[in-house]
PDB file of C-alpha atoms in Angstrom:
ATOM      1  CA  UNK F 879       0.000   0.000   0.000  1.00 94.00           C
ATOM      2  CA  UNK F 880       1.197   3.513  -0.787  1.00 98.00           C
ATOM      3  CA  UNK F 881       2.081   5.618   2.229  1.00 98.00           C
ATOM      4  CA  UNK F 882       1.644   9.340   1.652  1.00 98.00           C
ATOM      5  CA  UNK F 883       4.071  11.176   3.912  1.00 97.00           C
ATOM      6  CA  UNK F 884       2.051  14.344   4.264  1.00 93.00           C
ATOM      7  CA  UNK F 885       3.677  17.560   5.426  1.00 91.00           C
ATOM      8  CA  UNK F 886       1.012  19.982   6.570  1.00 85.00           C
ATOM      9  CA  UNK F 887       0.413  22.989   4.287  1.00 81.00           C
ATOM     10  CA  UNK F 888       2.389  21.644   1.369  1.00 86.00           C
ATOM     11  CA  UNK F 889       2.177  20.190  -2.100  1.00 88.00           C
ATOM     12  CA  UNK F 890       1.469  16.844  -0.442  1.00 91.00           C
ATOM     13  CA  UNK F 891      -2.197  17.839  -0.766  1.00 92.00           C
ATOM     14  CA  UNK F 892      -1.964  16.867  -4.436  1.00 95.00           C
ATOM     15  CA  UNK F 893      -1.119  13.274  -3.657  1.00 97.00           C
ATOM     16  CA  UNK F 894      -3.929  12.801  -1.149  1.00 96.00           C
ATOM     17  CA  UNK F 895      -6.346  14.315  -3.677  1.00 97.00           C
ATOM     18  CA  UNK F 896      -5.055  12.040  -6.466  1.00 98.00           C
ATOM     19  CA  UNK F 897      -5.514   8.951  -4.308  1.00 98.00           C
ATOM     20  CA  UNK F 898      -9.101  10.030  -3.585  1.00 98.00           C
ATOM     21  CA  UNK F 899      -9.814  10.709  -7.288  1.00 98.00           C
ATOM     22  CA  UNK F 900      -8.501   7.273  -8.248  1.00 98.00           C
ATOM     23  CA  UNK F 901     -10.193   5.630  -5.242  1.00 98.00           C
ATOM     24  CA  UNK F 902      -6.947   3.890  -4.335  1.00 98.00           C
ATOM     25  CA  UNK F 903      -6.177   2.671  -0.811  1.00 98.00           C
ATOM     26  CA  UNK F 904      -3.431   4.567   0.986  1.00 98.00           C
ATOM     27  CA  UNK F 905      -2.066   5.281   4.399  1.00 98.00           C
ATOM     28  CA  UNK F 906      -1.627   8.897   5.460  1.00 96.00           C
ATOM     29  CA  UNK F 907       1.287   9.703   7.726  1.00 97.00           C
ATOM     30  CA  UNK F 908       1.081  13.315   8.902  1.00 95.00           C
ATOM     31  CA  UNK F 909       4.054  15.508   9.801  1.00 95.00           C
ATOM     32  CA  UNK F 910       3.686  18.924  11.397  1.00 92.00           C
ATOM     33  CA  UNK F 911       5.929  21.810  10.455  1.00 91.00           C
ATOM     34  CA  UNK F 912       8.163  23.229  13.151  1.00 90.00           C
ATOM     35  CA  UNK F 913       7.913  26.717  14.693  1.00 91.00           C
ATOM     36  CA  UNK F 914      10.182  27.870  11.840  1.00 88.00           C
ATOM     37  CA  UNK F 915       7.544  26.557   9.361  1.00 86.00           C
ATOM     38  CA  UNK F 916      10.089  24.049   8.017  1.00 88.00           C
ATOM     39  CA  UNK F 917       9.728  20.285   7.773  1.00 92.00           C
ATOM     40  CA  UNK F 918      10.852  18.342  10.851  1.00 94.00           C
ATOM     41  CA  UNK F 919      14.060  16.313  10.786  1.00 94.00           C
ATOM     42  CA  UNK F 920      12.188  12.988  10.619  1.00 95.00           C
ATOM     43  CA  UNK F 921      10.471  14.128   7.432  1.00 95.00           C
ATOM     44  CA  UNK F 922      13.676  15.393   5.810  1.00 94.00           C
ATOM     45  CA  UNK F 923      15.316  12.060   6.597  1.00 96.00           C
ATOM     46  CA  UNK F 924      12.834  10.151   4.398  1.00 96.00           C
ATOM     47  CA  UNK F 925      14.442  11.180   1.090  1.00 96.00           C
ATOM     48  CA  UNK F 926      17.757  12.892   0.238  1.00 95.00           C
ATOM     49  CA  UNK F 927      15.870  15.853  -1.284  1.00 93.00           C
ATOM     50  CA  UNK F 928      13.925  16.323   1.953  1.00 90.00           C
ATOM     51  CA  UNK F 929      11.060  18.024   0.116  1.00 90.00           C
ATOM     52  CA  UNK F 930       7.307  17.488   0.208  1.00 92.00           C
ATOM     53  CA  UNK F 931       5.596  15.395  -0.955  1.00 95.00           C
ATOM     54  CA  UNK F 932       7.151  12.004  -0.396  1.00 97.00           C
ATOM     55  CA  UNK F 933       5.546   8.602  -0.856  1.00 98.00           C
ATOM     56  CA  UNK F 934       6.689   5.107  -0.084  1.00 98.00           C
ATOM     57  CA  UNK F 935       5.439   2.216  -2.195  1.00 98.00           C
ATOM     58  CA  UNK F 936       7.023  -0.941  -0.846  1.00 97.00           C
ATOM     59  CA  UNK F 937      10.770  -0.341  -1.023  1.00 97.00           C
ATOM     60  CA  UNK F 938      10.365   2.688  -3.285  1.00 98.00           C
ATOM     61  CA  UNK F 939      10.787   6.108  -1.696  1.00 98.00           C
ATOM     62  CA  UNK F 940       9.801   8.850  -4.120  1.00 98.00           C
ATOM     63  CA  UNK F 941       9.810  12.659  -3.964  1.00 96.00           C
ATOM     64  CA  UNK F 942       8.699  15.435  -6.354  1.00 94.00           C
ATOM     65  CA  UNK F 943       4.973  15.838  -6.877  1.00 94.00           C
ATOM     66  CA  UNK F 944       4.958  15.838 -10.695  1.00 95.00           C
ATOM     67  CA  UNK F 945       6.811  12.530 -10.750  1.00 96.00           C
ATOM     68  CA  UNK F 946       4.682  11.044  -7.965  1.00 98.00           C
ATOM     69  CA  UNK F 947       1.386  12.036  -9.581  1.00 97.00           C
ATOM     70  CA  UNK F 948       2.330  10.519 -12.931  1.00 97.00           C
ATOM     71  CA  UNK F 949       3.814   7.419 -11.269  1.00 98.00           C
ATOM     72  CA  UNK F 950       0.633   6.735  -9.296  1.00 98.00           C
ATOM     73  CA  UNK F 951      -1.649   7.456 -12.259  1.00 98.00           C
ATOM     74  CA  UNK F 952       0.277   5.124 -14.564  1.00 97.00           C
ATOM     75  CA  UNK F 953       1.438   2.405 -12.174  1.00 97.00           C
ATOM     76  CA  UNK F 954      -1.595   2.148  -9.894  1.00 98.00           C
ATOM     77  CA  UNK F 955      -4.410   3.977 -11.687  1.00 98.00           C
ATOM     78  CA  UNK F 956      -4.140   2.404 -15.121  1.00 97.00           C
ATOM     79  CA  UNK F 957      -3.308   5.819 -16.605  1.00 97.00           C
ATOM     80  CA  UNK F 958      -6.872   7.004 -15.911  1.00 97.00           C
ATOM     81  CA  UNK F 959      -5.901  10.598 -15.121  1.00 98.00           C
ATOM     82  CA  UNK F 960      -2.965  10.877 -17.502  1.00 98.00           C
ATOM     83  CA  UNK F 961      -3.141  12.015 -21.108  1.00 98.00           C
ATOM     84  CA  UNK F 962      -1.451   9.469 -23.347  1.00 95.00           C
ATOM     85  CA  UNK F 963       1.263  10.411 -25.885  1.00 96.00           C
ATOM     86  CA  UNK F 964      -0.930   9.644 -28.906  1.00 97.00           C
ATOM     87  CA  UNK F 965      -3.712  12.010 -27.735  1.00 97.00           C
ATOM     88  CA  UNK F 966      -4.112  15.378 -29.470  1.00 97.00           C
ATOM     89  CA  UNK F 967      -3.943  17.221 -26.129  1.00 97.00           C
ATOM     90  CA  UNK F 968      -0.756  15.492 -24.959  1.00 98.00           C
ATOM     91  CA  UNK F 969       1.440  18.602 -25.556  1.00 97.00           C
ATOM     92  CA  UNK F 970      -0.987  20.689 -23.454  1.00 97.00           C
ATOM     93  CA  UNK F 971      -0.890  18.046 -20.742  1.00 97.00           C
ATOM     94  CA  UNK F 972       2.909  18.129 -20.618  1.00 96.00           C
ATOM     95  CA  UNK F 973       2.999  21.925 -20.474  1.00 94.00           C
ATOM     96  CA  UNK F 974       0.462  22.215 -17.673  1.00 95.00           C
ATOM     97  CA  UNK F 975       2.048  19.404 -15.673  1.00 95.00           C
ATOM     98  CA  UNK F 976       5.086  21.716 -15.449  1.00 90.00           C
ATOM     99  CA  UNK F 977       3.094  24.909 -14.787  1.00 86.00           C
ATOM    100  CA  UNK F 978       3.477  24.636 -11.021  1.00 82.00           C
ATOM    101  CA  UNK F 979       7.281  24.650 -11.137  1.00 79.00           C
ATOM    102  CA  UNK F 980       7.362  27.637 -13.468  1.00 77.00           C
ATOM    103  CA  UNK F 981       5.014  29.683 -11.309  1.00 81.00           C
ATOM    104  CA  UNK F 982       6.730  28.736  -8.068  1.00 80.00           C
ATOM    105  CA  UNK F 983      10.164  29.639  -9.444  1.00 77.00           C
ATOM    106  CA  UNK F 984       8.893  33.102 -10.359  1.00 78.00           C
ATOM    107  CA  UNK F 985       7.264  33.568  -6.960  1.00 76.00           C
ATOM    108  CA  UNK F 986      10.346  32.496  -5.013  1.00 74.00           C
ATOM    109  CA  UNK F 987      12.613  34.783  -7.069  1.00 75.00           C
ATOM    110  CA  UNK F 988      10.282  37.706  -6.316  1.00 74.00           C
ATOM    111  CA  UNK F 989      10.217  36.825  -2.617  1.00 72.00           C
ATOM    112  CA  UNK F 990      14.008  36.650  -2.503  1.00 71.00           C
ATOM    113  CA  UNK F 991      14.404  40.056  -4.110  1.00 70.00           C
ATOM    114  CA  UNK F 992      11.717  41.606  -1.911  1.00 69.00           C
ATOM    115  CA  UNK F 993      13.483  40.221   1.149  1.00 69.00           C
ATOM    116  CA  UNK F 994      16.598  42.067  -0.004  1.00 70.00           C
ATOM    117  CA  UNK F 995      14.544  45.248  -0.307  1.00 67.00           C
ATOM    118  CA  UNK F 996      14.274  45.335  -4.107  1.00 59.00           C
ATOM    119  CA  UNK F 997      11.145  46.929  -5.531  1.00 59.00           C
ATOM    120  CA  UNK F 998       9.494  45.763  -8.760  1.00 56.00           C
ATOM    121  CA  UNK F 999      10.262  47.849 -11.813  1.00 56.00           C
ATOM    122  CA  UNK F1000      12.491  48.482 -14.779  1.00 49.00           C
ATOM    123  CA  UNK F1001      15.335  49.752 -12.548  1.00 66.00           C
ATOM    124  CA  UNK F1002      15.916  46.150 -11.473  1.00 70.00           C
ATOM    125  CA  UNK F1003      16.286  43.960 -14.591  1.00 73.00           C
ATOM    126  CA  UNK F1004      15.866  40.717 -12.644  1.00 73.00           C
ATOM    127  CA  UNK F1005      12.654  41.888 -10.976  1.00 75.00           C
ATOM    128  CA  UNK F1006      11.355  43.273 -14.291  1.00 78.00           C
ATOM    129  CA  UNK F1007      12.090  39.980 -16.052  1.00 78.00           C
ATOM    130  CA  UNK F1008      10.506  37.993 -13.240  1.00 79.00           C
ATOM    131  CA  UNK F1009       7.372  40.147 -13.332  1.00 82.00           C
ATOM    132  CA  UNK F1010       7.122  39.783 -17.111  1.00 86.00           C
ATOM    133  CA  UNK F1011       7.408  36.028 -16.766  1.00 86.00           C
ATOM    134  CA  UNK F1012       4.745  35.887 -14.058  1.00 87.00           C
ATOM    135  CA  UNK F1013       2.374  38.005 -16.149  1.00 90.00           C
ATOM    136  CA  UNK F1014       2.937  35.702 -19.119  1.00 91.00           C
ATOM    137  CA  UNK F1015       2.233  32.572 -17.087  1.00 92.00           C
ATOM    138  CA  UNK F1016      -1.084  33.937 -15.829  1.00 93.00           C
ATOM    139  CA  UNK F1017      -2.003  35.170 -19.337  1.00 96.00           C
ATOM    140  CA  UNK F1018      -1.347  31.676 -20.727  1.00 95.00           C
ATOM    141  CA  UNK F1019      -3.445  30.139 -17.948  1.00 96.00           C
ATOM    142  CA  UNK F1020      -6.399  32.453 -18.565  1.00 97.00           C
ATOM    143  CA  UNK F1021      -6.179  31.883 -22.312  1.00 98.00           C
ATOM    144  CA  UNK F1022      -6.018  28.100 -21.986  1.00 98.00           C
ATOM    145  CA  UNK F1023      -9.036  28.020 -19.699  1.00 98.00           C
ATOM    146  CA  UNK F1024     -10.959  30.070 -22.235  1.00 97.00           C
ATOM    147  CA  UNK F1025     -10.258  27.340 -24.798  1.00 97.00           C
ATOM    148  CA  UNK F1026     -10.589  24.200 -22.690  1.00 97.00           C
ATOM    149  CA  UNK F1027     -12.580  23.182 -19.633  1.00 97.00           C
ATOM    150  CA  UNK F1028      -9.483  21.520 -18.165  1.00 98.00           C
ATOM    151  CA  UNK F1029      -5.771  22.223 -18.590  1.00 97.00           C
ATOM    152  CA  UNK F1030      -4.779  18.887 -20.107  1.00 97.00           C
ATOM    153  CA  UNK F1031      -7.733  18.675 -22.497  1.00 96.00           C
ATOM    154  CA  UNK F1032     -11.496  18.150 -22.355  1.00 96.00           C
ATOM    155  CA  UNK F1033     -11.298  15.767 -19.371  1.00 97.00           C
ATOM    156  CA  UNK F1034     -10.017  16.276 -15.818  1.00 98.00           C
ATOM    157  CA  UNK F1035      -6.417  15.027 -15.490  1.00 98.00           C
ATOM    158  CA  UNK F1036      -3.293  15.047 -13.371  1.00 98.00           C
ATOM    159  CA  UNK F1037      -2.469  18.463 -14.861  1.00 97.00           C
ATOM    160  CA  UNK F1038      -5.415  19.892 -12.946  1.00 98.00           C
ATOM    161  CA  UNK F1039      -4.303  18.217  -9.738  1.00 97.00           C
ATOM    162  CA  UNK F1040      -0.845  19.702 -10.195  1.00 96.00           C
ATOM    163  CA  UNK F1041      -2.135  23.229 -10.773  1.00 94.00           C
ATOM    164  CA  UNK F1042      -4.710  23.822  -8.024  1.00 94.00           C
ATOM    165  CA  UNK F1043      -2.172  24.218  -5.206  1.00 90.00           C
ATOM    166  CA  UNK F1044      -0.637  27.171  -7.047  1.00 89.00           C
ATOM    167  CA  UNK F1045      -4.015  28.781  -7.639  1.00 93.00           C
ATOM    168  CA  UNK F1046      -5.170  28.445  -4.027  1.00 91.00           C
ATOM    169  CA  UNK F1047      -2.586  27.760  -1.305  1.00 86.00           C
ATOM    170  CA  UNK F1048       0.295  29.700  -2.872  1.00 80.00           C
ATOM    171  CA  UNK F1049      -1.581  32.967  -2.258  1.00 79.00           C
ATOM    172  CA  UNK F1050      -0.427  32.775   1.370  1.00 75.00           C
ATOM    173  CA  UNK F1051       3.152  33.170   0.076  1.00 72.00           C
ATOM    174  CA  UNK F1052       2.325  36.117  -2.132  1.00 73.00           C
ATOM    175  CA  UNK F1053       1.027  34.519  -5.330  1.00 79.00           C
ATOM    176  CA  UNK F1054      -1.876  36.241  -7.047  1.00 85.00           C
ATOM    177  CA  UNK F1055      -5.328  35.715  -5.677  1.00 89.00           C
ATOM    178  CA  UNK F1056      -7.564  34.390  -8.425  1.00 94.00           C
ATOM    179  CA  UNK F1057     -10.395  36.908  -8.753  1.00 93.00           C
ATOM    180  CA  UNK F1058     -12.701  38.538 -11.310  1.00 95.00           C
ATOM    181  CA  UNK F1059      -9.705  39.875 -13.264  1.00 95.00           C
ATOM    182  CA  UNK F1060      -9.183  36.274 -14.404  1.00 97.00           C
ATOM    183  CA  UNK F1061     -12.762  35.070 -15.037  1.00 98.00           C
ATOM    184  CA  UNK F1062     -11.846  31.825 -16.845  1.00 98.00           C
ATOM    185  CA  UNK F1063      -9.401  30.852 -14.123  1.00 97.00           C
ATOM    186  CA  UNK F1064     -11.792  31.829 -11.325  1.00 97.00           C
ATOM    187  CA  UNK F1065     -14.561  29.667 -12.821  1.00 98.00           C
ATOM    188  CA  UNK F1066     -12.060  26.806 -13.207  1.00 98.00           C
ATOM    189  CA  UNK F1067     -10.937  27.002  -9.571  1.00 97.00           C
ATOM    190  CA  UNK F1068     -14.556  26.983  -8.401  1.00 97.00           C
ATOM    191  CA  UNK F1069     -15.374  24.027 -10.673  1.00 97.00           C
ATOM    192  CA  UNK F1070     -12.381  21.993  -9.508  1.00 98.00           C
ATOM    193  CA  UNK F1071     -12.923  22.862  -5.814  1.00 97.00           C
ATOM    194  CA  UNK F1072     -16.433  21.400  -6.077  1.00 98.00           C
ATOM    195  CA  UNK F1073     -15.095  17.933  -6.916  1.00 98.00           C
ATOM    196  CA  UNK F1074     -15.940  15.468  -4.102  1.00 98.00           C
ATOM    197  CA  UNK F1075     -12.411  13.988  -4.036  1.00 98.00           C
ATOM    198  CA  UNK F1076     -10.883  17.478  -3.746  1.00 97.00           C
ATOM    199  CA  UNK F1077     -13.177  18.340  -0.863  1.00 97.00           C
ATOM    200  CA  UNK F1078     -12.470  15.054   0.893  1.00 95.00           C
ATOM    201  CA  UNK F1079      -8.709  15.440   0.496  1.00 92.00           C
TER     202      UNK F1079
END
């Protein structure tokens, strides 16, 4: 049975949600963050990367949510929530499976510069480039959701599971709040949040 090593307030949410969508049995092992908001030592000791999420599947210890989501979908879910390479929407699926890393990289760069006291604007080329990239990512998201009900194609997929954390929980770290300025994305978030497996997870 898969054990989901779940660090509170983290991307581990994706894995619990995936297991609920696929109706697969799993064991949830919860880890609380420390007073510094970092993962405890016992969690970091599970995998050399020490990042969340982490699963164990027999002797396999696996980190990195994109890899875990695809592994579970293919190995244990019969590929039910993956888009297969011969499908027309496969390129979209691949792009949106990576969306979370792109958006998080931009956010963390902005946070680092803000911590150093840098203000957004053309006077700081790195901040200006980062802002341009963030704007482009959100433009692409809004455009895609005007063309397709789901990110990976006409059906709900792992790409949607990968993206929701960034559109909801990342706001507490300074990511954009999805509001009426992004109507396609707002409707998407509401539609996905209504899924029973999402609510249960």
